[in-house]
Amino acid sequence: MMNNIRSYRGLEPNIAPDAYIDPSAVIIGNVEIGAKASIWPTVVVRGDIHRIHIGAETNVQDGSILHVSHDSRFLPGGAPTILHERITVGHQAMLHGCEIHDHCLIGIGARVLDRAVLKPQVMLAAGTLVTPGMQLEGGWLYIGAPAKRGRKLTDSELDYLDYVALHYTDLAVHHRAAIA
């Protein structure tokens, strides 16, 4: 196993053979990365105290951090981080113990905290803070700190959610070839 991809307490990352992991990204422990997903430079995915799942064709962009919460009396059961499919996580986003459903876009520098849930087709503006336990309805743009529902997404924006995810899937193929 490469130095940047490592086990923790006997838990090894499970990475699809066609996923792209940049050599500067760090993947630790109980992490599953799906088909054609991409993890970009300086991303940290630390599944040390709970599990992290990154679904197919999901991209986690440069400098983002994914972590989890452990089981305790303060948070019974803890909180895994679950990213479903075709999600775009913008640069330097932080996702902690949350669940993000298909076709979402997490804006640059956004934060999504413990047990927050984003339903399919949510777009978070850059810098948005989703506080613990928030439930965001699909088809909307959310902005601010704390996140507030802004407006319905346009048809063009809904199309963009898939476009950008597939763009990064294609881009990852070329980056992977460049380091092979």
XYZ file of N, CA and C in Angstrom:
540
model
N 0.849 -1.183 0.000
C 0.000 0.000 0.000
C 0.893 1.244 0.000
N 0.553 2.236 -0.809
C 1.351 3.463 -0.881
C 1.280 4.209 0.450
N 2.304 5.030 0.712
C 2.364 5.802 1.958
C 1.166 6.720 2.151
N 0.656 7.265 1.066
C -0.478 8.187 1.185
C -1.818 7.447 1.313
N -1.813 6.152 1.089
C -3.017 5.327 1.246
C -2.655 4.264 2.272
N -3.248 4.369 3.463
C -2.778 3.472 4.518
C -3.890 2.969 5.415
N -3.596 1.827 6.019
C -4.533 1.221 6.958
C -4.433 1.920 8.308
N -5.451 1.700 9.111
C -5.458 2.208 10.482
C -6.150 1.159 11.338
N -5.446 0.650 12.327
C -5.975 -0.378 13.226
C -6.625 -1.538 12.465
N -5.951 -1.963 11.429
C -6.409 -3.107 10.650
C -7.471 -2.797 9.609
N -7.916 -1.556 9.521
C -8.915 -1.163 8.515
C -8.193 -0.569 7.313
N -8.423 -1.184 6.149
C -7.740 -0.759 4.937
C -8.707 -0.078 3.985
N -8.261 0.995 3.331
C -9.109 1.605 2.308
C -9.428 0.607 1.195
N -10.656 0.689 0.687
C -11.113 -0.136 -0.425
C -11.387 0.819 -1.582
N -10.515 0.804 -2.567
C -10.561 1.788 -3.647
C -10.804 1.074 -4.970
N -11.825 1.515 -5.698
C -12.123 0.925 -7.012
C -10.897 1.060 -7.917
N -10.637 0.054 -8.743
C -9.444 0.088 -9.597
C -9.410 1.265 -10.566
N -10.575 1.781 -10.952
C -10.600 2.896 -11.902
C -10.796 4.254 -11.233
N -10.708 4.315 -9.916
C -10.748 5.606 -9.214
C -9.390 6.285 -9.374
N -9.389 7.611 -9.330
C -8.143 8.380 -9.401
C -7.857 8.970 -8.028
N -6.671 8.672 -7.497
C -6.215 9.239 -6.234
C -4.930 9.996 -6.529
N -4.933 11.314 -6.374
C -3.715 12.081 -6.582
C -2.655 11.633 -5.574
N -1.389 11.572 -5.987
C -0.335 11.121 -5.070
C -0.171 11.981 -3.814
N -0.647 13.221 -3.831
C -0.527 14.071 -2.636
C -1.735 13.964 -1.707
N -2.764 13.241 -2.121
C -3.938 13.023 -1.260
C -3.600 11.955 -0.227
N -4.285 11.998 0.916
C -4.069 11.021 1.982
C -5.396 10.323 2.273
N -5.384 8.995 2.204
C -6.567 8.171 2.447
C -6.215 7.222 3.592
N -6.972 7.280 4.693
C -6.626 6.504 5.885
C -7.823 5.699 6.376
N -7.610 4.399 6.589
C -8.535 3.574 7.353
C -9.769 3.100 6.623
N -10.903 3.203 7.301
C -12.179 2.635 6.873
C -12.827 3.529 5.813
N -12.276 3.454 4.607
C -12.692 4.319 3.501
C -12.994 3.442 2.294
N -14.125 3.712 1.653
C -14.481 3.043 0.405
C -14.647 4.108 -0.663
N -13.963 3.916 -1.790
C -14.021 4.875 -2.891
C -14.504 4.131 -4.129
N -15.614 4.613 -4.698
C -16.295 3.930 -5.784
C -15.697 4.156 -7.161
N -16.287 3.480 -8.128
C -15.835 3.504 -9.514
C -15.803 4.922 -10.073
N -14.701 5.232 -10.742
C -14.511 6.500 -11.448
C -14.595 7.717 -10.532
N -14.494 7.513 -9.225
C -14.409 8.655 -8.305
C -13.017 9.261 -8.437
N -12.874 10.519 -8.029
C -11.560 11.161 -8.100
C -11.295 11.971 -6.837
N -10.075 11.811 -6.337
C -9.614 12.484 -5.130
C -8.399 13.305 -5.552
N -8.487 14.619 -5.445
C -7.533 15.546 -6.048
C -6.434 15.957 -5.065
N -5.466 16.793 -5.514
C -4.297 17.108 -4.682
C -4.648 17.621 -3.281
N -3.897 17.132 -2.330
C -3.910 17.517 -0.903
C -5.227 17.254 -0.177
N -6.069 16.429 -0.733
C -7.298 16.030 -0.032
C -6.919 15.059 1.088
N -7.623 15.161 2.225
C -7.466 14.214 3.325
C -8.804 13.515 3.544
N -8.790 12.178 3.502
C -9.974 11.357 3.758
C -9.585 10.433 4.915
N -10.031 10.783 6.127
C -9.554 10.085 7.326
C -10.684 9.307 7.984
N -10.744 8.019 7.662
C -11.737 7.116 8.239
C -11.150 6.347 9.403
N -10.739 7.051 10.427
C -10.070 6.394 11.555
C -11.025 5.978 12.668
N -12.076 6.739 12.903
C -12.972 6.442 14.028
C -14.398 6.123 13.586
N -14.636 6.146 12.296
C -15.904 5.732 11.681
C -15.624 5.569 10.198
N -16.630 5.203 9.418
C -16.392 4.906 8.006
C -16.696 6.107 7.111
N -16.041 6.095 5.957
C -16.283 7.089 4.913
C -16.552 6.335 3.616
N -17.631 6.715 2.939
C -17.971 6.133 1.639
C -18.030 7.267 0.623
N -17.316 7.094 -0.482
C -17.333 8.056 -1.587
C -17.825 7.294 -2.807
N -18.993 7.674 -3.308
C -19.648 6.928 -4.373
C -19.065 7.154 -5.754
N -19.570 6.382 -6.694
C -19.116 6.409 -8.081
C -19.253 7.805 -8.684
N -18.245 8.167 -9.481
C -18.223 9.419 -10.238
C -18.348 10.652 -9.350
N -17.942 10.517 -8.108
C -17.890 11.659 -7.189
C -16.476 12.210 -7.210
N -16.344 13.535 -7.192
C -15.019 14.149 -7.161
C -14.871 15.012 -5.919
N -13.715 14.871 -5.272
C -13.386 15.647 -4.079
C -12.161 16.473 -4.452
N -12.362 17.789 -4.549
C -11.342 18.651 -5.124
C -10.307 19.120 -4.104
N -9.273 19.713 -4.628
C -8.040 20.083 -3.942
C -8.262 20.689 -2.561
N -7.539 20.138 -1.583
C -7.509 20.704 -0.237
C -8.705 20.392 0.633
N -9.629 19.592 0.163
C -10.811 19.265 0.972
C -10.450 18.258 2.059
N -11.238 18.267 3.139
C -11.032 17.351 4.259
C -12.338 16.624 4.541
N -12.264 15.292 4.613
C -13.407 14.454 4.993
C -13.033 13.705 6.257
N -13.857 13.828 7.282
C -13.628 13.117 8.538
C -14.978 12.670 9.082
N -14.976 12.096 10.276
C -16.137 11.433 10.862
C -16.193 11.729 12.352
N -17.281 11.309 13.009
C -17.379 11.403 14.473
C -17.512 10.013 15.062
N -16.916 9.823 16.218
C -16.943 8.518 16.880
C -18.185 8.374 17.760
N -18.478 7.135 18.086
C -19.576 6.801 18.991
C -19.230 7.301 20.394
N -20.127 8.064 20.987
C -19.914 8.557 22.354
C -21.272 8.873 22.973
N -21.270 9.188 24.245
C -22.536 9.569 24.885
C -23.057 10.894 24.332
N -22.181 11.667 23.716
C -22.585 12.940 23.127
C -23.168 12.767 21.725
N -22.747 11.685 21.056
C -23.220 11.398 19.702
C -23.321 9.878 19.549
N -24.381 9.284 20.150
C -24.513 7.823 20.119
C -24.475 7.287 18.684
N -23.647 6.291 18.481
C -23.489 5.712 17.147
C -22.482 6.440 16.285
N -22.076 7.632 16.706
C -21.153 8.421 15.906
C -21.804 8.912 14.626
N -20.982 9.317 13.683
C -21.497 9.811 12.404
C -20.487 9.501 11.305
N -20.846 8.594 10.382
C -19.987 8.354 9.226
C -20.129 9.512 8.236
N -19.261 9.552 7.262
C -19.412 10.487 6.150
C -19.744 9.655 4.921
N -20.913 9.926 4.336
C -21.411 9.159 3.192
C -21.666 10.125 2.038
N -20.935 9.929 0.956
C -21.165 10.677 -0.276
C -21.682 9.676 -1.297
N -22.865 9.913 -1.810
C -23.461 9.002 -2.784
C -22.803 9.227 -4.153
N -23.531 9.243 -5.233
C -22.932 9.269 -6.568
C -23.047 10.627 -7.248
N -22.051 10.869 -8.116
C -21.976 12.081 -8.938
C -22.096 13.351 -8.104
N -21.299 13.415 -7.078
C -21.236 14.601 -6.219
C -19.954 15.345 -6.547
N -20.035 16.662 -6.594
C -18.857 17.501 -6.751
C -18.614 18.226 -5.442
N -17.431 17.994 -4.870
C -17.017 18.659 -3.635
C -15.951 19.669 -4.028
N -16.289 20.962 -3.948
C -15.383 22.025 -4.370
C -14.141 22.126 -3.506
N -13.182 22.881 -3.993
C -11.888 23.061 -3.337
C -12.048 23.499 -1.876
N -11.244 22.916 -1.025
C -11.144 23.258 0.397
C -12.467 23.176 1.154
N -13.331 22.289 0.727
C -14.558 22.037 1.494
C -14.219 21.127 2.672
N -15.064 21.166 3.698
C -14.888 20.278 4.846
C -16.198 19.550 5.095
N -16.135 18.215 5.068
C -17.311 17.378 5.288
C -17.031 16.520 6.509
N -17.895 16.611 7.508
C -17.629 15.931 8.779
C -18.877 15.202 9.256
N -18.865 13.872 9.154
C -19.950 13.060 9.693
C -21.308 13.365 9.098
N -21.355 13.582 7.785
C -22.595 13.996 7.119
C -22.949 13.011 6.006
N -24.133 13.199 5.423
C -24.561 12.381 4.286
C -25.008 13.297 3.164
N -24.445 13.050 1.974
C -24.758 13.862 0.805
C -25.241 12.921 -0.291
N -26.470 13.152 -0.737
C -27.086 12.285 -1.744
C -26.637 12.675 -3.154
N -27.088 11.893 -4.142
C -26.655 12.029 -5.532
C -26.840 13.439 -6.085
N -25.937 13.776 -7.015
C -26.057 14.968 -7.861
C -26.061 16.270 -7.059
N -25.218 16.355 -6.047
C -25.080 17.598 -5.278
C -23.772 18.281 -5.640
N -23.721 19.587 -5.412
C -22.499 20.356 -5.588
C -22.226 21.103 -4.292
N -21.055 20.860 -3.718
C -20.622 21.510 -2.491
C -19.657 22.607 -2.907
N -20.030 23.861 -2.699
C -19.228 24.984 -3.157
C -17.876 25.081 -2.475
N -16.991 25.832 -3.101
C -15.641 26.038 -2.580
C -15.715 26.538 -1.142
N -14.961 25.880 -0.263
C -14.869 26.313 1.131
C -16.104 26.075 1.975
N -17.078 25.344 1.460
C -18.288 25.059 2.252
C -17.962 24.059 3.353
N -18.791 24.064 4.407
C -18.633 23.153 5.542
C -19.971 22.456 5.781
N -19.927 21.120 5.933
C -21.127 20.344 6.228
C -20.800 19.485 7.444
N -21.553 19.675 8.531
C -21.190 19.094 9.818
C -22.045 17.884 10.193
N -21.756 17.330 11.367
C -22.292 16.054 11.834
C -23.798 15.903 11.658
N -24.135 14.763 11.062
C -25.514 14.319 10.860
C -26.365 15.264 10.012
N -25.732 16.172 9.312
C -26.463 16.941 8.308
C -26.710 16.020 7.121
N -27.841 16.224 6.439
C -28.195 15.416 5.272
C -28.594 16.350 4.143
N -27.945 16.177 2.990
C -28.306 16.905 1.784
C -28.997 15.921 0.855
N -30.251 16.200 0.526
C -31.018 15.353 -0.391
C -30.495 15.551 -1.820
N -30.914 14.718 -2.795
C -30.398 14.858 -4.153
C -30.629 16.250 -4.737
N -29.649 16.682 -5.518
C -29.700 17.933 -6.270
C -29.724 19.169 -5.375
N -28.848 19.186 -4.394
C -28.622 20.386 -3.586
C -27.357 21.053 -4.104
N -27.379 22.385 -4.176
C -26.193 23.156 -4.499
C -25.906 24.075 -3.318
N -24.680 23.974 -2.777
C -24.251 24.869 -1.701
C -23.366 25.943 -2.297
N -23.675 27.197 -2.011
C -22.826 28.295 -2.452
C -21.479 28.216 -1.741
N -20.478 28.841 -2.325
C -19.150 28.882 -1.715
C -19.254 29.434 -0.297
N -18.536 28.795 0.621
C -18.475 29.267 1.998
C -19.675 28.954 2.866
N -20.648 28.253 2.355
C -21.854 27.934 3.129
C -21.516 27.009 4.295
N -22.180 27.218 5.434
C -22.014 26.374 6.617
C -23.323 25.648 6.898
N -23.296 24.323 6.766
C -24.451 23.485 7.090
C -24.205 22.942 8.495
N -25.008 23.393 9.446
C -24.779 23.071 10.854
C -25.261 21.653 11.184
N -24.828 21.116 12.332
C -25.172 19.739 12.682
C -26.676 19.462 12.637
N -27.009 18.334 12.002
C -28.388 17.864 11.971
C -29.299 18.521 10.953
N -28.824 19.530 10.220
C -29.682 20.166 9.211
C -30.060 19.159 8.133
N -31.276 19.290 7.608
C -31.776 18.467 6.510
C -32.097 19.419 5.363
N -31.370 19.312 4.254
C -31.571 20.226 3.137
C -32.350 19.536 2.022
N -33.452 20.162 1.642
C -34.340 19.646 0.596
C -33.683 19.784 -0.772
N -33.870 18.781 -1.627
C -33.280 18.781 -2.956
C -33.889 19.817 -3.881
N -33.100 20.199 -4.895
C -33.562 21.128 -5.915
C -33.385 22.591 -5.564
N -32.619 22.874 -4.503
C -32.461 24.252 -4.030
C -30.995 24.644 -3.912
N -30.749 25.950 -4.037
C -29.465 26.560 -3.718
C -29.533 27.025 -2.273
N -28.501 26.685 -1.492
C -28.408 27.124 -0.095
C -27.196 28.027 0.044
N -27.354 29.077 0.860
C -26.286 30.061 1.025
C -26.179 30.469 2.487
N -24.990 30.930 2.869
C -24.814 31.570 4.164
C -24.310 30.675 5.270
N -24.141 31.322 6.430
C -23.649 30.644 7.637
C -24.466 31.138 8.823
N -25.434 30.350 9.280
C -25.760 28.994 8.823
C -26.502 29.010 7.488
N -26.522 27.854 6.841
C -27.148 27.724 5.525
C -28.628 28.080 5.584
N -29.049 28.844 4.589
C -30.464 29.177 4.420
C -30.836 28.871 2.974
N -32.088 28.442 2.794
C -32.553 28.144 1.442
C -32.628 29.440 0.659
N -31.945 29.464 -0.490
C -31.918 30.655 -1.320
C -33.045 30.671 -2.336
N -32.926 29.803 -3.338
C -33.929 29.745 -4.403
C -33.884 28.377 -5.059
N -34.939 28.082 -5.820
C -34.992 26.846 -6.603
C -33.878 26.876 -7.650
N -33.298 25.724 -7.909
C -32.309 25.631 -8.974
C -33.007 25.688 -10.325
N -32.368 26.356 -11.276
C -32.899 26.419 -12.635
C -32.631 25.089 -13.342
N -33.304 24.875 -14.463
C -33.049 23.662 -15.247
C -31.584 23.592 -15.669
N -31.015 24.725 -16.035
C -29.612 24.767 -16.426
C -28.697 24.373 -15.265
N -28.990 24.846 -14.076
C -28.188 24.485 -12.900
C -28.328 23.003 -12.565
N -29.527 22.473 -12.708
C -29.726 21.038 -12.474
C -28.907 20.213 -13.466
N -28.879 20.640 -14.740
C -28.053 19.968 -15.746
C -26.571 20.079 -15.397
N -26.179 21.230 -14.871
C -24.775 21.475 -14.523
C -24.275 20.507 -13.455
N -25.143 20.101 -12.539
C -24.726 19.180 -11.481
C -24.135 17.900 -12.066
N -24.779 17.340 -13.081
C -24.244 16.149 -13.746
C -23.055 16.490 -14.632
N -23.146 17.618 -15.339
C -22.060 18.014 -16.236
C -20.730 18.102 -15.491
N -20.711 18.808 -14.373
C -19.439 19.022 -13.672
C -18.910 17.715 -13.094
N -19.781 16.853 -12.598
C -19.327 15.559 -12.083
C -18.698 14.729 -13.204
N -19.335 14.702 -14.364
C -18.803 13.924 -15.486
C -17.545 14.566 -16.069
N -17.462 15.892 -16.030
C -16.243 16.589 -16.460
C -15.054 16.139 -15.609
N -15.247 16.085 -14.298
C -14.160 15.656 -13.415
C -13.842 14.173 -13.588
N -14.833 13.370 -13.916
C -14.582 11.957 -14.203
C -13.657 11.835 -15.411
N -13.927 12.622 -16.451
C -13.090 12.618 -17.650
C -11.706 13.198 -17.352
N -11.658 14.297 -16.638
C -10.387 14.934 -16.287
C -9.490 13.968 -15.514
N -10.084 13.192 -14.637
C -9.318 12.236 -13.827
C -8.632 11.182 -14.695
N -9.274 10.774 -15.785
C -8.664 9.793 -16.692
C -7.333 10.331 -17.210
N -7.305 11.601 -17.587
C -6.094 12.211 -18.135
C -5.028 12.408 -17.059
N -5.439 12.807 -15.875
C -4.473 12.962 -14.777
C -3.879 11.613 -14.388
N -4.704 10.613 -14.361
C -4.228 9.269 -14.010
C -3.195 8.788 -15.031
N -3.465 9.031 -16.309
C -2.527 8.630 -17.363
C -1.205 9.392 -17.236
N -1.269 10.642 -16.812
C -0.063 11.465 -16.697
C 0.884 10.977 -15.603
N 0.355 10.291 -14.589
C 1.228 9.821 -13.503
C 1.521 8.322 -13.588
N 0.975 7.673 -14.617
C 1.173 6.211 -14.748
C 2.596 5.875 -15.172
